[in-house]
XYZ file of C-alpha atoms in Angstrom:
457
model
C 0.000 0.000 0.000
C 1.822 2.731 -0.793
C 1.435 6.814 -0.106
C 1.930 7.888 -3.757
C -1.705 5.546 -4.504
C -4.674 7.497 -5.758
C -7.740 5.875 -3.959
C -11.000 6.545 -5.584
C -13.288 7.973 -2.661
C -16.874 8.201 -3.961
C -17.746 10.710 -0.887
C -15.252 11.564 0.913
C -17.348 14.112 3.487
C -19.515 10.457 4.041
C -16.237 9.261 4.793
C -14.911 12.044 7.120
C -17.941 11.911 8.608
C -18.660 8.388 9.748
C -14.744 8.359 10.856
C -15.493 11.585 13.064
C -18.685 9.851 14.497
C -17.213 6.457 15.251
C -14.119 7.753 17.338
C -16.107 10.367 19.111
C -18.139 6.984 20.426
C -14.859 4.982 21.149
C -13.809 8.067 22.865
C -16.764 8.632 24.697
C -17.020 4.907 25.980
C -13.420 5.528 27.771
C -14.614 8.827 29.419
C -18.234 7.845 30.457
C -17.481 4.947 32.575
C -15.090 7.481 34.471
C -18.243 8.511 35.715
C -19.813 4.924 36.194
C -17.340 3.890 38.379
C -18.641 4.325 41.768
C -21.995 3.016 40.644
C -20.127 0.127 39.500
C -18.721 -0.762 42.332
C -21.781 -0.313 44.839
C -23.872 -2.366 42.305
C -21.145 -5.607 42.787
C -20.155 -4.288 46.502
C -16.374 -4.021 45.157
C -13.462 -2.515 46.743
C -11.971 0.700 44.961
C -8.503 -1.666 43.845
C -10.606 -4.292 42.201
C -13.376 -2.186 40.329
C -10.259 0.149 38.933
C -9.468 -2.691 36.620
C -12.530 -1.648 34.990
C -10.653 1.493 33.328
C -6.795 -0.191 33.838
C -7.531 -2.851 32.034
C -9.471 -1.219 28.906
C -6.541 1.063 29.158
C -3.782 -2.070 28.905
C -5.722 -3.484 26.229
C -6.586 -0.513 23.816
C -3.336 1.116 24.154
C -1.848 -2.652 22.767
C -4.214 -2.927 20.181
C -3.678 0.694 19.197
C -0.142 -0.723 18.160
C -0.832 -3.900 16.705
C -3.497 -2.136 14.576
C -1.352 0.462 13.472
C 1.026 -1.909 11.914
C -1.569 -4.414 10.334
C -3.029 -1.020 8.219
C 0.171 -1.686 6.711
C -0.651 -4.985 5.447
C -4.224 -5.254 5.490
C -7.262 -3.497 3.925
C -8.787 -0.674 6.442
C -11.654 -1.846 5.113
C -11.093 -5.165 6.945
C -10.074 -4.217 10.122
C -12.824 -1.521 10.378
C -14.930 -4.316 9.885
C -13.448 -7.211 12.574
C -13.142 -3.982 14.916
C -16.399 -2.352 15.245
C -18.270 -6.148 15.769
C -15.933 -7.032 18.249
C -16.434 -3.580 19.849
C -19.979 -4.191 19.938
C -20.581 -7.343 20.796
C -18.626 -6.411 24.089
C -20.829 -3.163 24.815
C -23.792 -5.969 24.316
C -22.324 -8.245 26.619
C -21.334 -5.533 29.359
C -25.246 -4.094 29.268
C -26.673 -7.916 30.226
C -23.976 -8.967 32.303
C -24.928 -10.700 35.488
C -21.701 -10.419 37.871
C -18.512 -8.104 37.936
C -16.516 -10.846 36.085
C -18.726 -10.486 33.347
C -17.873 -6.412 32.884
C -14.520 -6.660 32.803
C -14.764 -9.388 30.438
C -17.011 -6.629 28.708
C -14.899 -4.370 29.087
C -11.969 -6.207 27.194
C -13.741 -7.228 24.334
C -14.352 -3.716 23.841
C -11.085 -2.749 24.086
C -9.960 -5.304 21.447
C -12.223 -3.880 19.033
C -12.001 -0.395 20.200
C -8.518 -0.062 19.716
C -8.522 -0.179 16.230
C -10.666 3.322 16.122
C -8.203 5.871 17.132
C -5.394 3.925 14.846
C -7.675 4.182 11.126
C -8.399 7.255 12.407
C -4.857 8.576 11.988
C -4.507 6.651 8.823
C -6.863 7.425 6.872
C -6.442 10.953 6.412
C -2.984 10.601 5.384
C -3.813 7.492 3.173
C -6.991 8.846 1.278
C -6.753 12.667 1.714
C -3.131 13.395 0.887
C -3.553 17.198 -0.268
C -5.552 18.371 2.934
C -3.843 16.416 5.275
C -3.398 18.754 8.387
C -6.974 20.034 7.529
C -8.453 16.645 8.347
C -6.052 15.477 11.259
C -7.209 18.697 12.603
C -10.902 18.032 12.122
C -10.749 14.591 13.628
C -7.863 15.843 16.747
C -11.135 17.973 17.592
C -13.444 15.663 17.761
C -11.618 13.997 19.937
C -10.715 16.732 22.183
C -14.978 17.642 22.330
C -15.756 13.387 22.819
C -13.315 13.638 25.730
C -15.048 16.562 27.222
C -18.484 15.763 26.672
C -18.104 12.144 27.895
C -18.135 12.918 31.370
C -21.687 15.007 30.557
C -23.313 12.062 29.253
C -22.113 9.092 31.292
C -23.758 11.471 34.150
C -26.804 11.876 32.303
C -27.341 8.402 31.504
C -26.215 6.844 34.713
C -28.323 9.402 36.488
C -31.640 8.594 34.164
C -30.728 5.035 33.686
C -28.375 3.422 35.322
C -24.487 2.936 34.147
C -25.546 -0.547 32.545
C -26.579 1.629 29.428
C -23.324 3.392 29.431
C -22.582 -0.064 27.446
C -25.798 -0.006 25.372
C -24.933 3.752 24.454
C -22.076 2.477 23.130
C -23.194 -0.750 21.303
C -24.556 2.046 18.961
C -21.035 2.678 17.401
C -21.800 -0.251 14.973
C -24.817 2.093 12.868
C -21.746 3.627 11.546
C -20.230 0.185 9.634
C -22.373 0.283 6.931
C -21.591 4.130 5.948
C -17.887 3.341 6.584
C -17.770 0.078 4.501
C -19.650 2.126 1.582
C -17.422 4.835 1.401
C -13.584 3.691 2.014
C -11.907 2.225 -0.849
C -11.192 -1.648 -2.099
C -8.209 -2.284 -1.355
C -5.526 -5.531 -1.454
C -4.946 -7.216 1.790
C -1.512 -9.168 2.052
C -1.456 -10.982 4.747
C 2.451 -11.412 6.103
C 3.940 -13.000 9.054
C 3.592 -11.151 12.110
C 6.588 -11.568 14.664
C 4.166 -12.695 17.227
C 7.071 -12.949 19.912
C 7.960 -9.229 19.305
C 4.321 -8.089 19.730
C 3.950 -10.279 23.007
C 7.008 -8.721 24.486
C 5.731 -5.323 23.345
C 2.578 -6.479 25.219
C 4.720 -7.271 28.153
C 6.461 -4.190 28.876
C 2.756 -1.864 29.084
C 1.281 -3.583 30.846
C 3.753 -4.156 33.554
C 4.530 -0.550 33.258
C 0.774 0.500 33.420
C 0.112 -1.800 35.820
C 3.097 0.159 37.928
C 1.627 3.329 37.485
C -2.043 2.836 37.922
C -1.946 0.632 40.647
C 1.324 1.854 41.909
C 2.713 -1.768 42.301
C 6.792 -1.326 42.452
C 7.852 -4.778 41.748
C 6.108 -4.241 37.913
C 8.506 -1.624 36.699
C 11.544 -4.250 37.237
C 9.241 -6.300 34.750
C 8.815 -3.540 32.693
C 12.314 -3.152 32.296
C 12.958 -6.599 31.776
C 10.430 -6.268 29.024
C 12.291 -3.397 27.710
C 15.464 -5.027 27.625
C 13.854 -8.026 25.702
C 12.045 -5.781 23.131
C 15.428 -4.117 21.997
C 17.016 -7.326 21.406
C 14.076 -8.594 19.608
C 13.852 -5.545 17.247
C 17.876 -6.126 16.603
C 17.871 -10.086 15.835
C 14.902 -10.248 14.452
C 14.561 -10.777 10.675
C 10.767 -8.891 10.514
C 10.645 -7.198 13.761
C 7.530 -5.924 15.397
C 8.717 -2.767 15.360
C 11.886 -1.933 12.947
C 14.558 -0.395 14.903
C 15.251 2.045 11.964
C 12.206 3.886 12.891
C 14.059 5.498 15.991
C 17.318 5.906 14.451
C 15.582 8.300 12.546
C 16.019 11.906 15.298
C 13.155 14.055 13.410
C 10.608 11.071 14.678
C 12.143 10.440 17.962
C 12.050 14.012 18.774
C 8.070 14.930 16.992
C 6.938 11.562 19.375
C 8.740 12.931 22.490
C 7.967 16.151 22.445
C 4.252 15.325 21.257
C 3.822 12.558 24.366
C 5.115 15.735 26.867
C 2.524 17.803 25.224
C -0.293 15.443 25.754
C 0.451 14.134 28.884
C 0.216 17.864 30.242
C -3.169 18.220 28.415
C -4.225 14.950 30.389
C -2.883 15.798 33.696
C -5.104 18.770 32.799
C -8.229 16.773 32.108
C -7.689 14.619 35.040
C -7.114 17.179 38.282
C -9.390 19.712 36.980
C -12.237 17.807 37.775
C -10.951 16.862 41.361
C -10.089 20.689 42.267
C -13.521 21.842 40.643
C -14.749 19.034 43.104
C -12.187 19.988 46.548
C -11.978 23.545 46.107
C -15.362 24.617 44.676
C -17.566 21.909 46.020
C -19.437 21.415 42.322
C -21.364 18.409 41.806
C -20.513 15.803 38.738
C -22.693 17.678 36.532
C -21.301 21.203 37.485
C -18.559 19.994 36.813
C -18.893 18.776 33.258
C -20.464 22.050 32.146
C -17.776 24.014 33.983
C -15.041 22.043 31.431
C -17.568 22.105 28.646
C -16.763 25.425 27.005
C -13.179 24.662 26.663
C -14.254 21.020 25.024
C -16.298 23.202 22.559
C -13.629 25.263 21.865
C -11.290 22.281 21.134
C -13.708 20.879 18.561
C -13.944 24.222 17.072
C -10.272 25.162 16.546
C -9.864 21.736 15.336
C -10.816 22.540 11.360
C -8.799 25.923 11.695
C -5.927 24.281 12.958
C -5.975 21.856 10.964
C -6.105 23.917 7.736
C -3.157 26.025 9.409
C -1.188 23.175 9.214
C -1.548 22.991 5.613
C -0.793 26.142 4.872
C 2.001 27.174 7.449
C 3.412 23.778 8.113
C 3.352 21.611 10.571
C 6.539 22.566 12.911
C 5.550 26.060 12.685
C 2.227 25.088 14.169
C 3.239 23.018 16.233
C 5.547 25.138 17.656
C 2.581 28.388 18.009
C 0.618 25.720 19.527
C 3.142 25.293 22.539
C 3.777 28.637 23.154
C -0.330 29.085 23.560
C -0.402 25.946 25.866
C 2.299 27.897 28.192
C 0.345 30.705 28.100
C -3.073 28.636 28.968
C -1.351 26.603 31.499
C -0.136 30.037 33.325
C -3.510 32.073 33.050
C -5.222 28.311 34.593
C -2.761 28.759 37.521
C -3.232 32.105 38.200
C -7.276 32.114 38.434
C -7.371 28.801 40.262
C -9.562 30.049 43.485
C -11.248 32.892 41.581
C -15.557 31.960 40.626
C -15.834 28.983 38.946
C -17.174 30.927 35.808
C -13.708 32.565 35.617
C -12.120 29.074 35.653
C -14.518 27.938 32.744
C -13.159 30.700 30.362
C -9.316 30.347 31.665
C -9.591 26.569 30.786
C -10.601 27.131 27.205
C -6.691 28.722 26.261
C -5.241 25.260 27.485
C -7.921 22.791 26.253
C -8.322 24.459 22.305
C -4.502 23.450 22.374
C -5.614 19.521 22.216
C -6.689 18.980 18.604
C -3.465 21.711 17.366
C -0.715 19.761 19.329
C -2.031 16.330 17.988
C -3.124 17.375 14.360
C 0.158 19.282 13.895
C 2.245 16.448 15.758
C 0.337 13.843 13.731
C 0.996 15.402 10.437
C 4.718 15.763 11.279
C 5.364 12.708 11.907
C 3.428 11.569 8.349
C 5.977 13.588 6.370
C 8.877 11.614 8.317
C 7.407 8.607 7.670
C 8.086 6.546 5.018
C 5.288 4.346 3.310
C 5.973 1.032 4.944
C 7.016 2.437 8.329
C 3.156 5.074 8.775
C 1.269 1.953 10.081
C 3.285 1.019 12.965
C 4.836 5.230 13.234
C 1.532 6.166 13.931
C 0.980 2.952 16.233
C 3.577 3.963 18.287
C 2.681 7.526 18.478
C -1.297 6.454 19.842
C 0.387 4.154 22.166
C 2.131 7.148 23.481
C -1.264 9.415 23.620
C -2.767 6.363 26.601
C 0.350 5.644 28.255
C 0.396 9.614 28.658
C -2.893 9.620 30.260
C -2.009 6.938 32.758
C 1.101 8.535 33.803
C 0.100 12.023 33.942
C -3.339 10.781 35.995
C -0.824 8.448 38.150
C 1.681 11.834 38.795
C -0.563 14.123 39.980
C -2.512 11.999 42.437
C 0.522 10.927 44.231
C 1.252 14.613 44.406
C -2.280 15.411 45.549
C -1.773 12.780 47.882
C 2.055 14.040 49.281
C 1.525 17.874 48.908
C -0.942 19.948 50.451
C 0.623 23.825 50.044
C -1.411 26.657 51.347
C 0.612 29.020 48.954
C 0.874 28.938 45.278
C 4.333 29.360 43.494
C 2.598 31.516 40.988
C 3.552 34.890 42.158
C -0.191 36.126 41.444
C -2.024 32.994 42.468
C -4.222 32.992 45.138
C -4.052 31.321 48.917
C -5.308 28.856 49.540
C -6.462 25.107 49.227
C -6.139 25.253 45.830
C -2.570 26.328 45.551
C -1.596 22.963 44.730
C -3.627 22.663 42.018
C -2.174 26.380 40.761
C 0.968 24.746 41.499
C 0.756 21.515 39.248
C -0.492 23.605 36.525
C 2.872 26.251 36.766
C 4.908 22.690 36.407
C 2.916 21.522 33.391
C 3.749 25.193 31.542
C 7.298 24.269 32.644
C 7.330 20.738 30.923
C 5.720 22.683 27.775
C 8.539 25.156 27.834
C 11.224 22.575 27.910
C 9.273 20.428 25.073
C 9.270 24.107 23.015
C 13.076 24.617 23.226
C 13.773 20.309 22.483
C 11.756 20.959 19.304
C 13.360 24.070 18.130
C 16.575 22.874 18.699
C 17.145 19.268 17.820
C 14.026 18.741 15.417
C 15.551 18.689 11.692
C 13.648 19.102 8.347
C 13.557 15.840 7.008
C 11.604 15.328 3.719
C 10.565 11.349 3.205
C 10.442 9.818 -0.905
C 7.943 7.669 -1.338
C 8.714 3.772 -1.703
C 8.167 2.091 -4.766
């Protein structure tokens, strides 16, 4: 399959479209049973360590499969996987909505992530596959969508679970599959050639996230020497190997080890943003689940609105150069989130939309970057690695800042015009994010070389 293809799109908005609606229900269906979790556990009479695995091990699982998909679109017809993907997705949500016992959910839960997993990975290939020439316009377009699915999600999984009950939080999302039809209409035949996966690479890809996941989320010390072990194992594989999993070339190449680096410390800042907000709206403000998904929600709609602008900015400026802006407004978010942290909520709302309509520019114009590094046979499992990186972020960004809501308590902020208070800390974790940006900023500038891919034959 290579990049310099024509594909024959017979409507290519009925394409954009149904890819835009099926990942803002995959993304949903991760942010909705946030919500569902302490209903979850009271309905089973579960301990907070065992009904976690309900979101730690949908994370373990999609954030595999986001990599294993990502380098079968190089072999196999999206067509295909779209296919095997969104049935396996939904016969999961169907099996979570009757299930009779806990077991039964986070077998659910699984089975979703198996199929769900290969959403967010055809959703980064297919605009560089089928719409070449507006690229960064359509990255953009769906990096919005799922900045607004990730804000909205927390809106409806209260709704629902507060009409209903969180048991159609699964039926919600068994809906995802109305979309096949649209999708199998409108993406292009292609050839499928099926090759030898190095199934021993993948497995001790496997190995290493979830030990390390399994360190961070459940803060269990003994699986980072595992991880390491795994890490240890993985570079030897990709060096012996004949066909590795993942070809060591692709990070001897400095343009894509530095996009994927600095893009992972972008959007683990933008998680750690999505994940304490809620608890300081919640500790400092006293707002209730539903105050606080409207207090976040202009800031989601201002993500999904910048997405198509930023997107088309990408085209037309470049990528680095947007990338780059993009930053330098995320420092400038992070600080003006810091400094009102304490003032009325409604002054938070607005303050959050600078950091949040960041989301869909870092990830379009990091997305699109790493496209013109690629080369043809290497964009499957490129962009695999870079969605691994996007859930791993959220885990360890989520994992970071509890332990330091958990260690620190400061009464003054380190923002010289923050306010006192309880919610210093939270003012403080925010200066530290627009620190990590900065430093992300001056790696880019510095180290990140043009590098202009020719396409394989």
């Amino acid at each position: 399959m290579n990049s310099g293809k024509t594909y024959d799109i017979q409507n290519p908005k009925a394409l954009l479209f149904s890819l835009c609606f099926v990942l803002m229900f995959a993304v949903m269906n991760g942010t909705m049973f946030n919500i569902a979790i302490p209903d979850i556990a009271e309905s089973f009479n579960l301990l907070p360590s065992q009904v976690s695995w309900v979101m730690t091990g949908y994370i373990m699982v999609f954030a595999i499969g986001a990599l294993i998909y990502g380098k079968l679109t190089d072999t196999i017809a999206l067509k295909t996987l779209i296919t095997f993907g969104l049935c396996v997705f939904s016969i999961g949500s169907l099996v979570g909505f009757m299930a009779p016992n806990y077991t039964t959910v986070l077998i659910a839960r699984l089975i979703q992530a198996v199929g769900g997993a290969m959403i967010p990975a055809i959703a980064f290939i297919a605009p560089i596959r089928y719409f070449p020439n507006e690229r960064g316009k359509i990255l953009g377009i769906i990096s919005s969508v799922m900045a607004f699915a990730s804000g909205i999600g927390p809106i409806m999984g209260g709704v629902i679970g507060g009409f209903l009950n969180w048991q159609f939080l699964f039926l919600t999302s068994s809906l995802i599959i109305i979309t096949l039809p649209l999708l199998r209409a409108n993406l292009p035949q292609e050839e499928t050639n099926f090759v030898k996966l190095d199934y021993l690479g993948a497995g001790l890809v496997a190995g290493f996230i979830v030990s390390l996941l399994i360190g961070i989320t459940l803060s269990y010390p003994i699986s980072f020497i595992f991880s390491v072990v795994f890490l240890i194992l993985v570079v030897i594989r990709m060096k012996t190997a004949k066909n590795p999993f993942i070809p060591p070339k692709l990070f001897m190449n400095q343009s894509y080890v530095i996009t994927i680096m600095v893009s992972f410390l972008a959007i683990s800042c933008l998680f750690g943003l999505m994940f304490s907000v809620p608890i300081m709206l919640r500790d400092v403000y006293g707002l209730t689940t539903l105050q606080i998904g409207l207090t976040m929600f202009p800031g989601a709609m201002s993500a999904a609105l910048i997405g198509r602008k930023g997107g088309q900015l990408v085209d037309q400026k470049g990528s680095r150069t947007v990338l780059l802006w993009s930053m330098l407004l995320l420092m400038t978010g992070f600080f003006i989130v810091s400094t009102t942290v304490g003032l009325d909520p409604i002054w938070m709302s607005l303050s959050l939309i600078f950091p949040m309509m960041c989301f869909p520019l870092v990830q379009s114009s990091g997305a699109d970057t790493l496209a013109s590094i690629l080369k043809d046979r290497e964009t499957g499992v490129g962009m695999g690695v870079f969605n691994l990186l996007i859930f791993v972020s959220g885990a360890i960004s989520g994992a970071v800042v509890g332990i330091t809501l958990d260690v620190f308590r400061p009464q003054v902020p380190a923002n010289p015009i923050g306010i006192l208070g309880e919610g210093a800390v939270f003012s403080n974790i925010f200066l530290v994010f627009m620190g990590l940006i900065f430093i992300g900023f001056l790696i880019f500038k510095t180290l990140f070389k043009t590098y202009v891919v020719k396409a394989e034959s």
